[in-house]
Amino acid sequence: MADNQAIGLSPCTTPGPVCVLGIDLGTTSVKAALVIETEQGQTLTQSCSRETEAQADSPAAGAQGMEQDVQKIIKALNECLAAFPQEHLQRVSRIGISGQMHGIVFWKTNQGCRWTKSGTGHTFQPGEVSHLITWQDGRCSSSFLSSLPQPQSHLSLATGFGCATIYWYLKNSPDFLKPYDAAGTVHDYVVAMLCDLERPLMSIQNAASWGYFNCRSKSWNTEILRESGFPVDLLPEVGDPGDIAGRMLHDWHGIPKGTEVGIALGDFQCSVYSCMTERTDAVLNISTSAQLTVPMPLGFQPPETPDSLSAVAYFPYFDGNYLAVAASLNGGNVLATFVDMLARWMAELGCEVLESNIYIQMINAALAQNDTRLSICPTIFGERHMPEQLASVTSITASDLSLGHVTRALCHGIIQNLHSMLPFQHLKEAEVKRILGSGSALSRNEVLKQEVEKIFPFPVIYGKDVDAAVGAAMVMLHRRYKPIVQDCLI
């Protein structure tokens, strides 16, 4: 799918079927999908994607910071919606929104955005809003994290988690927090602006991703936080994924005023929701990061305390269910870093080459190189269970230094790293019968697909690169979501 145009798959103009808009605010792009309910199930009618190019400097945290300009994210969102035909948007009755988990954005209540009227209805622009501090942020060192109170949560705390970031500002730059009285993920922010919420509302999925949240009691660790001076008034209210957050205060790009908007959801859970149809399915999602997951048995409850050394975490899903997840910090971002490195080298040698052309050539070179003895451990961003682990290259020989060898080894390393976190044997014990592949980095990379099939001896079915947006729409179609089995859009 082209990033710069809306793709229509079938007309969304027939009377009758409910039409739902799904939005995903990802790490590098914004995606939107229009999905209708028919007698045959869900049908994707339109989709659109825009790169955000939102990377921003982090004056307070320096090189360890990873921030994004919310203005640019909303600009990409507006461009996505403007690409859809007006007559389709006018039929939207519900909106589901997902996005990158863990990160945090701050804003001033009642001043978070400015609504303006245009030819296609109202749109909003961010107002008194901070940068988004993303899940990739590295300002919280291991020693800093160890100095914080122990959470009452089954998930370990890590740098890039919302509550850890608030603690960092509290201790290092407390004046930063003074202008703001609300906080959430960037997708919580969008829901709050659309529905004019006095206080942001966050799903259990996003709350768990911030840290200091107890999924069993569905509550923040308020007493632990308050005793350490944490500004608990910044914590959003929490609701169940699939519930309605509110109704739109204005029409928006032609979508009618009063349209229902769901509580913002985790992008990973929505990617899984878009394709998992059986409890024997495993889902492999590779976008900026990478995740491999299997559903836990019905009724499963995670342990009271986390195992900080475990590569597998238990993410809240829907209807009280959990997913066992190997959540790697190293996915498509590793390939993007490699492309950027090649582009910089070429520039230093006096050759300017578009990164998109480099990517195409390196994938083609790797497709012509079926195997290599070169071994790359790709963990340039560390892992949450091993934050100090860095990348390495071994078994280097003079015959294995071509672009094809290196790209093949890099793709193999990304999949092998996931396998080390959640091995084939564990999938077999979970009675997995097949793997469903999703995410933009995987859907566009035939070499990664080949490596998946080499390392995991299961049938593999690949989805689309708008899976999270589709999943968010499906959740809203179901409204009161079904258990783990539902219709599939692959």
Short mmCIF file of C-alpha atoms in Angstrom, two decimals:
data_model
loop_
_atom_site.label_atom_id
_atom_site.label_comp_id
_atom_site.label_asym_id
_atom_site.label_seq_id
_atom_site.Cartn_x
_atom_site.Cartn_y
_atom_site.Cartn_z
CA MET A 1 0.00 0.00 0.00
CA ALA A 2 1.33 3.41 -0.90
CA ASP A 3 1.92 5.69 2.06
CA ASN A 4 0.61 8.79 0.32
CA GLN A 5 -2.80 7.85 -0.96
CA ALA A 6 -6.02 6.39 0.31
CA ILE A 7 -6.65 2.86 -0.91
CA GLY A 8 -10.26 1.93 -1.69
CA LEU A 9 -11.10 -1.76 -1.69
CA SER A 10 -14.85 -1.62 -2.13
CA PRO A 11 -17.37 1.21 -2.02
CA CYS A 12 -18.58 2.32 1.42
CA THR A 13 -21.72 3.81 -0.06
CA THR A 14 -24.37 1.12 0.16
CA PRO A 15 -27.10 1.92 2.71
CA GLY A 16 -27.42 -0.12 5.85
CA PRO A 17 -24.10 -1.52 7.11
CA VAL A 18 -22.52 0.16 10.12
CA CYS A 19 -19.33 2.01 9.13
CA VAL A 20 -16.54 2.39 11.70
CA LEU A 21 -13.34 4.41 11.49
CA GLY A 22 -10.21 2.83 12.98
CA ILE A 23 -7.14 4.97 13.66
CA ASP A 24 -3.66 3.91 14.74
CA LEU A 25 -1.13 6.52 15.93
CA GLY A 26 2.08 4.57 15.46
CA THR A 27 5.71 5.36 16.15
CA THR A 28 6.52 6.39 12.58
CA SER A 29 3.15 6.71 10.85
CA VAL A 30 -0.55 7.34 11.30
CA LYS A 31 -2.94 4.87 9.73
CA ALA A 32 -6.69 4.96 9.26
CA ALA A 33 -9.14 2.34 8.07
CA LEU A 34 -12.87 2.33 7.30
CA VAL A 35 -14.50 -1.00 8.13
CA ILE A 36 -18.12 -2.04 7.61
CA GLU A 37 -20.12 -4.92 9.03
CA THR A 38 -21.82 -7.13 6.45
CA GLU A 39 -23.56 -10.48 6.55
CA GLN A 40 -20.24 -12.04 5.54
CA GLY A 41 -18.34 -10.34 8.39
CA GLN A 42 -16.10 -7.28 8.53
CA THR A 43 -14.92 -5.66 5.30
CA LEU A 44 -12.10 -3.17 4.94
CA THR A 45 -13.33 -0.53 2.49
CA GLN A 46 -10.69 2.20 2.66
CA SER A 47 -7.28 2.65 4.24
CA CYS A 48 -4.68 5.37 4.33
CA SER A 49 -1.23 5.88 5.85
CA ARG A 50 0.93 8.95 6.42
CA GLU A 51 4.47 9.15 7.77
CA THR A 52 4.57 11.49 10.76
CA GLU A 53 8.23 12.59 10.56
CA ALA A 54 7.61 13.80 14.12
CA GLN A 55 11.03 13.20 15.69
CA ALA A 56 11.93 16.14 17.96
CA ASP A 57 14.88 17.24 20.06
CA SER A 58 14.83 16.49 23.77
CA PRO A 59 16.50 19.46 25.51
CA ALA A 60 16.05 18.06 29.03
CA ALA A 61 17.22 14.48 28.37
CA GLY A 62 19.72 15.04 25.55
CA ALA A 63 20.79 12.07 23.47
CA GLN A 64 18.94 9.61 25.70
CA GLY A 65 15.61 11.32 25.08
CA MET A 66 13.17 10.21 22.42
CA GLU A 67 10.41 12.71 21.80
CA GLN A 68 7.92 13.47 19.05
CA ASP A 69 6.12 16.66 18.04
CA VAL A 70 2.40 16.15 18.64
CA GLN A 71 1.65 18.89 16.09
CA LYS A 72 3.18 16.72 13.36
CA ILE A 73 1.34 13.61 14.51
CA ILE A 74 -2.01 15.43 14.34
CA LYS A 75 -1.04 16.90 10.96
CA ALA A 76 -0.51 13.37 9.60
CA LEU A 77 -3.83 12.29 11.12
CA ASN A 78 -5.65 15.20 9.46
CA GLU A 79 -4.02 14.37 6.12
CA CYS A 80 -5.14 10.74 6.42
CA LEU A 81 -8.75 11.66 7.06
CA ALA A 82 -8.75 14.34 4.35
CA ALA A 83 -7.81 11.62 1.85
CA PHE A 84 -11.06 9.71 2.47
CA PRO A 85 -14.18 10.57 0.42
CA GLN A 86 -16.54 12.83 2.39
CA GLU A 87 -19.54 10.64 1.69
CA HIS A 88 -17.77 7.74 3.43
CA LEU A 89 -16.79 9.73 6.52
CA GLN A 90 -20.34 11.06 6.85
CA ARG A 91 -21.50 7.46 7.39
CA VAL A 92 -19.12 6.76 10.27
CA SER A 93 -21.06 5.96 13.46
CA ARG A 94 -18.17 4.95 15.76
CA ILE A 95 -14.44 5.59 16.03
CA GLY A 96 -11.83 3.25 17.50
CA ILE A 97 -8.36 4.60 18.21
CA SER A 98 -5.16 2.74 19.04
CA GLY A 99 -1.57 3.85 19.31
CA GLN A 100 1.95 3.34 20.61
CA MET A 101 1.81 2.26 24.24
CA HIS A 102 3.98 3.30 27.21
CA GLY A 103 4.60 6.88 26.02
CA ILE A 104 3.22 10.04 27.64
CA VAL A 105 2.06 13.49 26.56
CA PHE A 106 1.03 16.32 28.91
CA TRP A 107 -1.56 19.03 28.29
CA LYS A 108 -3.56 21.79 29.96
CA THR A 109 -7.23 21.01 30.51
CA ASN A 110 -9.53 23.09 28.29
CA GLN A 111 -6.50 24.37 26.40
CA GLY A 112 -5.30 21.12 24.84
CA CYS A 113 -6.44 21.99 21.32
CA ARG A 114 -8.00 24.61 19.08
CA TRP A 115 -10.96 23.69 16.88
CA THR A 116 -11.33 25.43 13.53
CA LYS A 117 -13.94 25.13 10.80
CA SER A 118 -12.89 24.25 7.27
CA GLY A 119 -14.61 23.27 4.05
CA THR A 120 -14.91 19.65 5.16
CA GLY A 121 -16.05 20.34 8.73
CA HIS A 122 -14.15 20.98 11.93
CA THR A 123 -10.54 19.97 12.61
CA PHE A 124 -8.39 20.50 15.68
CA GLN A 125 -4.78 21.54 16.22
CA PRO A 126 -2.80 20.91 19.44
CA GLY A 127 -2.73 23.80 21.90
CA GLU A 128 -1.02 23.72 25.31
CA VAL A 129 0.55 20.31 24.76
CA SER A 130 4.02 18.91 25.46
CA HIS A 131 6.05 16.72 23.16
CA LEU A 132 5.22 13.03 23.26
CA ILE A 133 7.91 11.21 25.25
CA THR A 134 7.82 7.84 23.50
CA TRP A 135 8.31 4.24 24.54
CA GLN A 136 11.79 4.43 22.98
CA ASP A 137 12.91 7.10 25.46
CA GLY A 138 16.06 6.10 27.34
CA ARG A 139 16.40 8.83 29.96
CA CYS A 140 15.59 6.52 32.90
CA SER A 141 18.76 4.57 33.63
CA SER A 142 18.76 1.23 35.44
CA SER A 143 20.08 2.93 38.58
CA PHE A 144 17.35 5.58 38.39
CA LEU A 145 14.64 2.92 37.99
CA SER A 146 16.03 0.94 40.94
CA SER A 147 15.69 4.07 43.11
CA LEU A 148 11.93 4.25 42.52
CA PRO A 149 9.29 2.59 44.74
CA GLN A 150 8.50 -1.03 43.93
CA PRO A 151 5.22 -1.16 41.96
CA GLN A 152 2.30 -3.40 42.89
CA SER A 153 2.02 -4.72 39.34
CA HIS A 154 2.72 -7.90 37.42
CA LEU A 155 4.70 -5.89 34.85
CA SER A 156 8.23 -4.64 35.42
CA LEU A 157 8.92 -0.91 35.18
CA ALA A 158 11.14 0.26 32.32
CA THR A 159 12.44 3.44 30.77
CA GLY A 160 9.92 4.94 28.35
CA PHE A 161 6.98 4.01 30.63
CA GLY A 162 4.71 6.95 31.44
CA CYS A 163 5.01 6.81 35.22
CA ALA A 164 8.79 6.40 35.07
CA THR A 165 8.98 9.49 32.84
CA ILE A 166 6.90 11.51 35.32
CA TYR A 167 9.28 10.46 38.11
CA TRP A 168 12.23 11.55 35.96
CA TYR A 169 10.75 15.02 35.46
CA LEU A 170 9.83 15.21 39.14
CA LYS A 171 13.42 14.58 40.14
CA ASN A 172 15.31 16.30 37.31
CA SER A 173 13.09 19.06 35.91
CA PRO A 174 10.06 19.64 38.19
CA ASP A 175 9.23 23.00 36.60
CA PHE A 176 8.40 21.15 33.37
CA LEU A 177 5.30 19.65 34.97
CA LYS A 178 3.87 22.89 36.39
CA PRO A 179 1.93 24.11 33.29
CA TYR A 180 0.09 20.80 32.87
CA ASP A 181 -2.79 19.18 34.72
CA ALA A 182 -3.58 16.24 32.39
CA ALA A 183 -1.58 13.40 30.84
CA GLY A 184 -2.09 10.29 28.75
CA THR A 185 -0.77 8.41 25.78
CA VAL A 186 -0.98 10.32 22.49
CA HIS A 187 -4.09 8.35 21.54
CA ASP A 188 -5.67 9.12 24.93
CA TYR A 189 -5.02 12.76 24.11
CA VAL A 190 -6.85 12.50 20.77
CA VAL A 191 -9.86 10.82 22.42
CA ALA A 192 -9.93 13.51 25.13
CA MET A 193 -9.88 16.27 22.49
CA LEU A 194 -12.59 14.68 20.33
CA CYS A 195 -14.92 14.15 23.30
CA ASP A 196 -13.90 17.27 25.27
CA LEU A 197 -13.18 15.16 28.35
CA GLU A 198 -12.53 17.11 31.56
CA ARG A 199 -10.21 14.31 32.68
CA PRO A 200 -8.53 11.87 30.30
CA LEU A 201 -9.83 8.31 30.22
CA MET A 202 -7.38 5.45 29.65
CA SER A 203 -7.92 1.75 28.93
CA ILE A 204 -6.47 -0.95 31.16
CA GLN A 205 -4.16 -1.83 28.27
CA ASN A 206 -2.55 1.61 28.22
CA ALA A 207 -2.58 1.98 32.01
CA ALA A 208 -0.66 -1.29 32.42
CA SER A 209 1.89 -0.02 29.89
CA TRP A 210 2.64 3.02 32.08
CA GLY A 211 3.62 1.02 35.16
CA TYR A 212 2.29 1.29 38.73
CA PHE A 213 -1.04 -0.18 37.69
CA ASN A 214 -2.66 -3.28 39.19
CA CYS A 215 -4.63 -5.14 36.52
CA ARG A 216 -6.42 -7.34 39.06
CA SER A 217 -7.93 -4.42 40.96
CA LYS A 218 -8.00 -2.20 37.84
CA SER A 219 -6.43 0.63 39.83
CA TRP A 220 -3.29 2.74 40.06
CA ASN A 221 -0.85 2.17 42.92
CA THR A 222 -2.09 5.48 44.33
CA GLU A 223 -0.79 5.11 47.88
CA ILE A 224 2.67 3.98 46.80
CA LEU A 225 2.87 6.87 44.35
CA ARG A 226 1.50 9.52 46.71
CA GLU A 227 3.92 8.57 49.50
CA SER A 228 6.85 9.25 47.16
CA GLY A 229 5.56 12.67 46.10
CA PHE A 230 4.26 11.55 42.71
CA PRO A 231 1.63 13.95 41.23
CA VAL A 232 -1.25 11.43 41.26
CA ASP A 233 -3.67 14.05 39.92
CA LEU A 234 -1.99 13.56 36.53
CA LEU A 235 -3.12 9.93 36.37
CA PRO A 236 -6.09 9.35 34.01
CA GLU A 237 -9.27 7.58 34.97
CA VAL A 238 -9.26 3.97 33.76
CA GLY A 239 -11.92 1.98 31.90
CA ASP A 240 -12.28 -1.34 30.12
CA PRO A 241 -11.06 -1.66 26.52
CA GLY A 242 -14.06 -1.60 24.22
CA ASP A 243 -16.05 0.84 26.35
CA ILE A 244 -17.17 4.19 24.98
CA ALA A 245 -15.17 7.21 26.17
CA GLY A 246 -17.74 9.71 24.95
CA ARG A 247 -19.26 11.38 21.91
CA MET A 248 -17.66 13.91 19.59
CA LEU A 249 -18.37 17.49 20.56
CA HIS A 250 -17.91 18.70 16.95
CA ASP A 251 -18.21 17.20 13.52
CA TRP A 252 -14.71 16.19 12.42
CA HIS A 253 -13.65 16.02 8.77
CA GLY A 254 -17.32 15.45 7.98
CA ILE A 255 -17.80 12.71 10.60
CA PRO A 256 -21.05 13.66 12.36
CA LYS A 257 -21.10 15.44 15.70
CA GLY A 258 -22.14 13.01 18.46
CA THR A 259 -20.31 10.02 16.93
CA GLU A 260 -19.26 7.54 19.61
CA VAL A 261 -15.53 7.30 20.36
CA GLY A 262 -14.04 4.32 22.15
CA ILE A 263 -11.46 4.43 24.94
CA ALA A 264 -8.02 4.44 23.31
CA LEU A 265 -6.49 0.99 22.94
CA GLY A 266 -3.01 -0.53 22.73
CA ASP A 267 -1.73 -0.85 19.18
CA PHE A 268 -0.35 -4.32 19.80
CA GLN A 269 -3.63 -5.65 21.20
CA CYS A 270 -5.47 -4.19 18.21
CA SER A 271 -3.05 -5.81 15.76
CA VAL A 272 -3.75 -9.15 17.44
CA TYR A 273 -7.50 -8.52 17.49
CA SER A 274 -7.52 -7.89 13.74
CA CYS A 275 -6.28 -11.38 12.91
CA MET A 276 -6.39 -13.89 15.78
CA THR A 277 -9.28 -16.29 15.13
CA GLU A 278 -8.33 -19.38 17.14
CA ARG A 279 -6.78 -19.98 20.53
CA THR A 280 -4.16 -22.06 18.73
CA ASP A 281 -2.95 -19.00 16.79
CA ALA A 282 0.27 -17.18 17.60
CA VAL A 283 0.67 -13.62 16.30
CA LEU A 284 3.96 -12.14 15.17
CA ASN A 285 3.86 -8.36 14.81
CA ILE A 286 6.86 -6.44 13.45
CA SER A 287 6.53 -2.71 13.02
CA THR A 288 8.96 -0.32 14.69
CA SER A 289 9.42 -2.88 17.46
CA ALA A 290 8.53 -6.59 17.38
CA GLN A 291 6.23 -8.86 19.38
CA LEU A 292 5.44 -12.56 19.37
CA THR A 293 2.38 -13.59 21.35
CA VAL A 294 0.13 -16.48 22.27
CA PRO A 295 -3.17 -16.27 24.18
CA MET A 296 -3.17 -17.43 27.78
CA PRO A 297 -5.85 -19.89 28.94
CA LEU A 298 -9.23 -18.44 29.86
CA GLY A 299 -9.27 -17.41 33.50
CA PHE A 300 -5.49 -16.91 33.66
CA GLN A 301 -4.31 -14.32 36.15
CA PRO A 302 -0.74 -13.00 36.04
CA PRO A 303 1.54 -13.39 39.06
CA GLU A 304 1.37 -10.71 41.76
CA THR A 305 4.94 -9.58 41.14
CA PRO A 306 6.98 -9.44 37.94
CA ASP A 307 10.04 -11.44 37.04
CA SER A 308 12.38 -8.69 35.86
CA LEU A 309 14.62 -11.21 34.09
CA SER A 310 11.82 -12.88 32.13
CA ALA A 311 11.64 -12.16 28.41
CA VAL A 312 7.87 -12.85 28.43
CA ALA A 313 5.31 -10.41 29.85
CA TYR A 314 1.55 -10.77 30.22
CA PHE A 315 -0.38 -7.99 28.47
CA PRO A 316 -4.06 -7.36 29.27
CA TYR A 317 -6.13 -8.11 26.18
CA PHE A 318 -9.94 -7.98 26.03
CA ASP A 319 -12.71 -9.39 28.20
CA GLY A 320 -10.31 -10.05 31.10
CA ASN A 321 -8.01 -12.22 28.99
CA TYR A 322 -4.21 -11.98 28.75
CA LEU A 323 -1.58 -12.48 26.09
CA ALA A 324 1.86 -13.95 26.77
CA VAL A 325 4.13 -11.60 24.85
CA ALA A 326 7.78 -11.57 23.90
CA ALA A 327 7.97 -7.81 23.39
CA SER A 328 11.25 -6.92 21.73
CA LEU A 329 12.50 -3.35 21.43
CA ASN A 330 14.26 -4.36 18.21
CA GLY A 331 12.19 -4.71 15.06
CA GLY A 332 11.78 -2.50 12.03
CA ASN A 333 13.73 0.20 13.87
CA VAL A 334 16.87 -1.95 13.51
CA LEU A 335 16.47 -2.08 9.76
CA ALA A 336 15.72 1.65 9.67
CA THR A 337 18.94 2.32 11.61
CA PHE A 338 20.91 0.15 9.19
CA VAL A 339 19.45 2.05 6.21
CA ASP A 340 20.26 5.36 7.89
CA MET A 341 23.83 4.20 8.52
CA LEU A 342 24.29 3.24 4.87
CA ALA A 343 22.85 6.58 3.74
CA ARG A 344 25.26 8.47 5.99
CA TRP A 345 28.22 6.45 4.76
CA MET A 346 27.22 7.14 1.18
CA ALA A 347 26.91 10.86 1.93
CA GLU A 348 30.36 10.88 3.53
CA LEU A 349 31.68 9.29 0.33
CA GLY A 350 30.05 12.01 -1.75
CA CYS A 351 27.00 10.03 -2.95
CA GLU A 352 23.48 11.10 -2.07
CA VAL A 353 21.03 8.17 -2.23
CA LEU A 354 17.40 8.13 -1.12
CA GLU A 355 16.84 5.87 1.87
CA SER A 356 13.86 4.28 0.08
CA ASN A 357 16.17 3.21 -2.75
CA ILE A 358 18.72 1.80 -0.30
CA TYR A 359 15.98 -0.26 1.35
CA ILE A 360 14.81 -1.70 -1.96
CA GLN A 361 18.33 -2.60 -3.04
CA MET A 362 19.32 -4.22 0.24
CA ILE A 363 16.17 -6.37 0.32
CA ASN A 364 16.77 -7.46 -3.29
CA ALA A 365 20.40 -8.28 -2.44
CA ALA A 366 19.32 -10.39 0.53
CA LEU A 367 16.70 -12.23 -1.54
CA ALA A 368 19.52 -13.29 -3.85
CA GLN A 369 21.52 -14.51 -0.83
CA ASN A 370 19.63 -17.43 0.68
CA ASP A 371 21.98 -18.07 3.58
CA THR A 372 25.02 -16.69 5.34
CA ARG A 373 27.49 -17.70 8.04
CA LEU A 374 27.51 -14.11 9.31
CA SER A 375 25.75 -13.80 12.68
CA ILE A 376 24.20 -10.54 13.92
CA CYS A 377 22.68 -10.02 17.34
CA PRO A 378 20.51 -6.98 16.47
CA THR A 379 19.73 -5.62 19.95
CA ILE A 380 21.04 -2.09 19.40
CA PHE A 381 18.19 -0.79 21.56
CA GLY A 382 18.69 -3.34 24.35
CA GLU A 383 15.75 -5.29 25.72
CA ARG A 384 13.59 -4.50 28.72
CA HIS A 385 14.66 -7.68 30.49
CA MET A 386 18.31 -7.07 29.50
CA PRO A 387 18.69 -3.29 29.07
CA GLU A 388 22.48 -3.45 29.00
CA GLN A 389 22.63 -5.95 26.12
CA LEU A 390 23.96 -4.35 22.94
CA ALA A 391 24.25 -5.57 19.37
CA SER A 392 27.15 -7.60 18.04
CA VAL A 393 28.42 -9.21 14.84
CA THR A 394 30.28 -12.53 14.87
CA SER A 395 31.49 -15.19 12.45
CA ILE A 396 32.82 -12.52 10.09
CA THR A 397 34.63 -13.83 7.04
CA ALA A 398 35.85 -12.03 3.94
CA SER A 399 33.34 -13.92 1.79
CA ASP A 400 30.30 -12.84 3.86
CA LEU A 401 30.60 -9.05 3.70
CA SER A 402 28.32 -8.25 0.79
CA LEU A 403 25.15 -6.19 1.24
CA GLY A 404 23.12 -9.35 0.68
CA HIS A 405 24.98 -11.27 3.41
CA VAL A 406 24.69 -8.47 5.95
CA THR A 407 21.00 -7.80 5.27
CA ARG A 408 20.18 -11.50 5.37
CA ALA A 409 22.04 -11.87 8.69
CA LEU A 410 20.31 -8.81 10.11
CA CYS A 411 16.83 -10.07 9.23
CA HIS A 412 17.71 -13.51 10.60
CA GLY A 413 18.94 -11.89 13.80
CA ILE A 414 15.70 -9.98 14.37
CA ILE A 415 13.64 -13.19 14.13
CA GLN A 416 16.18 -15.26 16.05
CA ASN A 417 16.09 -12.71 18.88
CA LEU A 418 12.31 -13.16 19.15
CA HIS A 419 12.80 -16.93 19.09
CA SER A 420 15.24 -16.66 22.00
CA MET A 421 12.57 -14.80 23.97
CA LEU A 422 9.69 -17.14 23.13
CA PRO A 423 11.13 -20.35 21.65
CA PHE A 424 9.44 -22.73 19.25
CA GLN A 425 9.16 -25.33 22.01
CA HIS A 426 7.02 -22.98 24.12
CA LEU A 427 4.72 -22.36 21.15
CA LYS A 428 4.45 -26.10 20.65
CA GLU A 429 3.54 -26.59 24.33
CA ALA A 430 0.85 -23.93 23.91
CA GLU A 431 -0.54 -26.08 21.06
CA VAL A 432 0.05 -23.38 18.47
CA LYS A 433 -1.01 -24.52 15.01
CA ARG A 434 -0.05 -21.48 12.92
CA ILE A 435 1.50 -18.01 13.07
CA LEU A 436 -0.30 -14.90 11.86
CA GLY A 437 2.09 -12.20 10.70
CA SER A 438 1.21 -8.52 10.97
CA GLY A 439 2.86 -5.09 11.05
CA SER A 440 4.31 -2.79 8.41
CA ALA A 441 7.94 -3.94 8.72
CA LEU A 442 6.96 -7.57 8.20
CA SER A 443 4.35 -7.05 5.49
CA ARG A 444 6.85 -5.14 3.31
CA ASN A 445 9.91 -7.36 3.79
CA GLU A 446 10.11 -10.72 2.01
CA VAL A 447 13.44 -11.54 3.67
CA LEU A 448 11.94 -11.26 7.16
CA LYS A 449 9.10 -13.51 6.02
CA GLN A 450 11.58 -16.13 4.79
CA GLU A 451 13.43 -16.03 8.11
CA VAL A 452 10.18 -16.44 10.06
CA GLU A 453 9.42 -19.59 8.09
CA LYS A 454 12.94 -20.95 8.60
CA ILE A 455 13.01 -20.43 12.36
CA PHE A 456 9.39 -21.20 13.28
CA PRO A 457 8.19 -24.42 11.61
CA PHE A 458 4.50 -23.46 11.49
CA PRO A 459 2.24 -22.37 8.65
CA VAL A 460 2.41 -18.57 8.45
CA ILE A 461 -0.32 -16.25 7.14
CA TYR A 462 0.52 -12.59 6.54
CA GLY A 463 -1.82 -9.67 7.05
CA LYS A 464 -1.77 -6.01 6.12
CA ASP A 465 0.22 -3.04 7.37
CA VAL A 466 -2.91 -1.35 8.73
CA ASP A 467 -3.72 -4.15 11.17
CA ALA A 468 -3.88 -2.03 14.36
CA ALA A 469 -6.23 0.51 12.76
CA VAL A 470 -8.42 -2.34 11.48
CA GLY A 471 -8.37 -3.97 14.92
CA ALA A 472 -9.44 -0.73 16.59
CA ALA A 473 -12.35 -0.50 14.16
CA MET A 474 -13.31 -4.14 14.77
CA VAL A 475 -13.41 -3.59 18.53
CA MET A 476 -15.87 -0.75 18.01
CA LEU A 477 -17.93 -2.82 15.57
CA HIS A 478 -18.29 -5.47 18.24
CA ARG A 479 -18.77 -2.72 20.85
CA ARG A 480 -19.09 -5.25 23.62
CA TYR A 481 -16.23 -7.34 22.33
CA LYS A 482 -16.39 -11.06 21.93
CA PRO A 483 -13.87 -13.45 23.49
CA ILE A 484 -10.69 -14.27 21.63
CA VAL A 485 -12.40 -15.88 18.64
CA GLN A 486 -13.75 -13.48 16.01
CA ASP A 487 -13.88 -12.94 12.28
CA CYS A 488 -10.53 -12.33 10.57
CA LEU A 489 -9.55 -9.71 8.02
CA ILE A 490 -6.37 -11.36 6.72
#
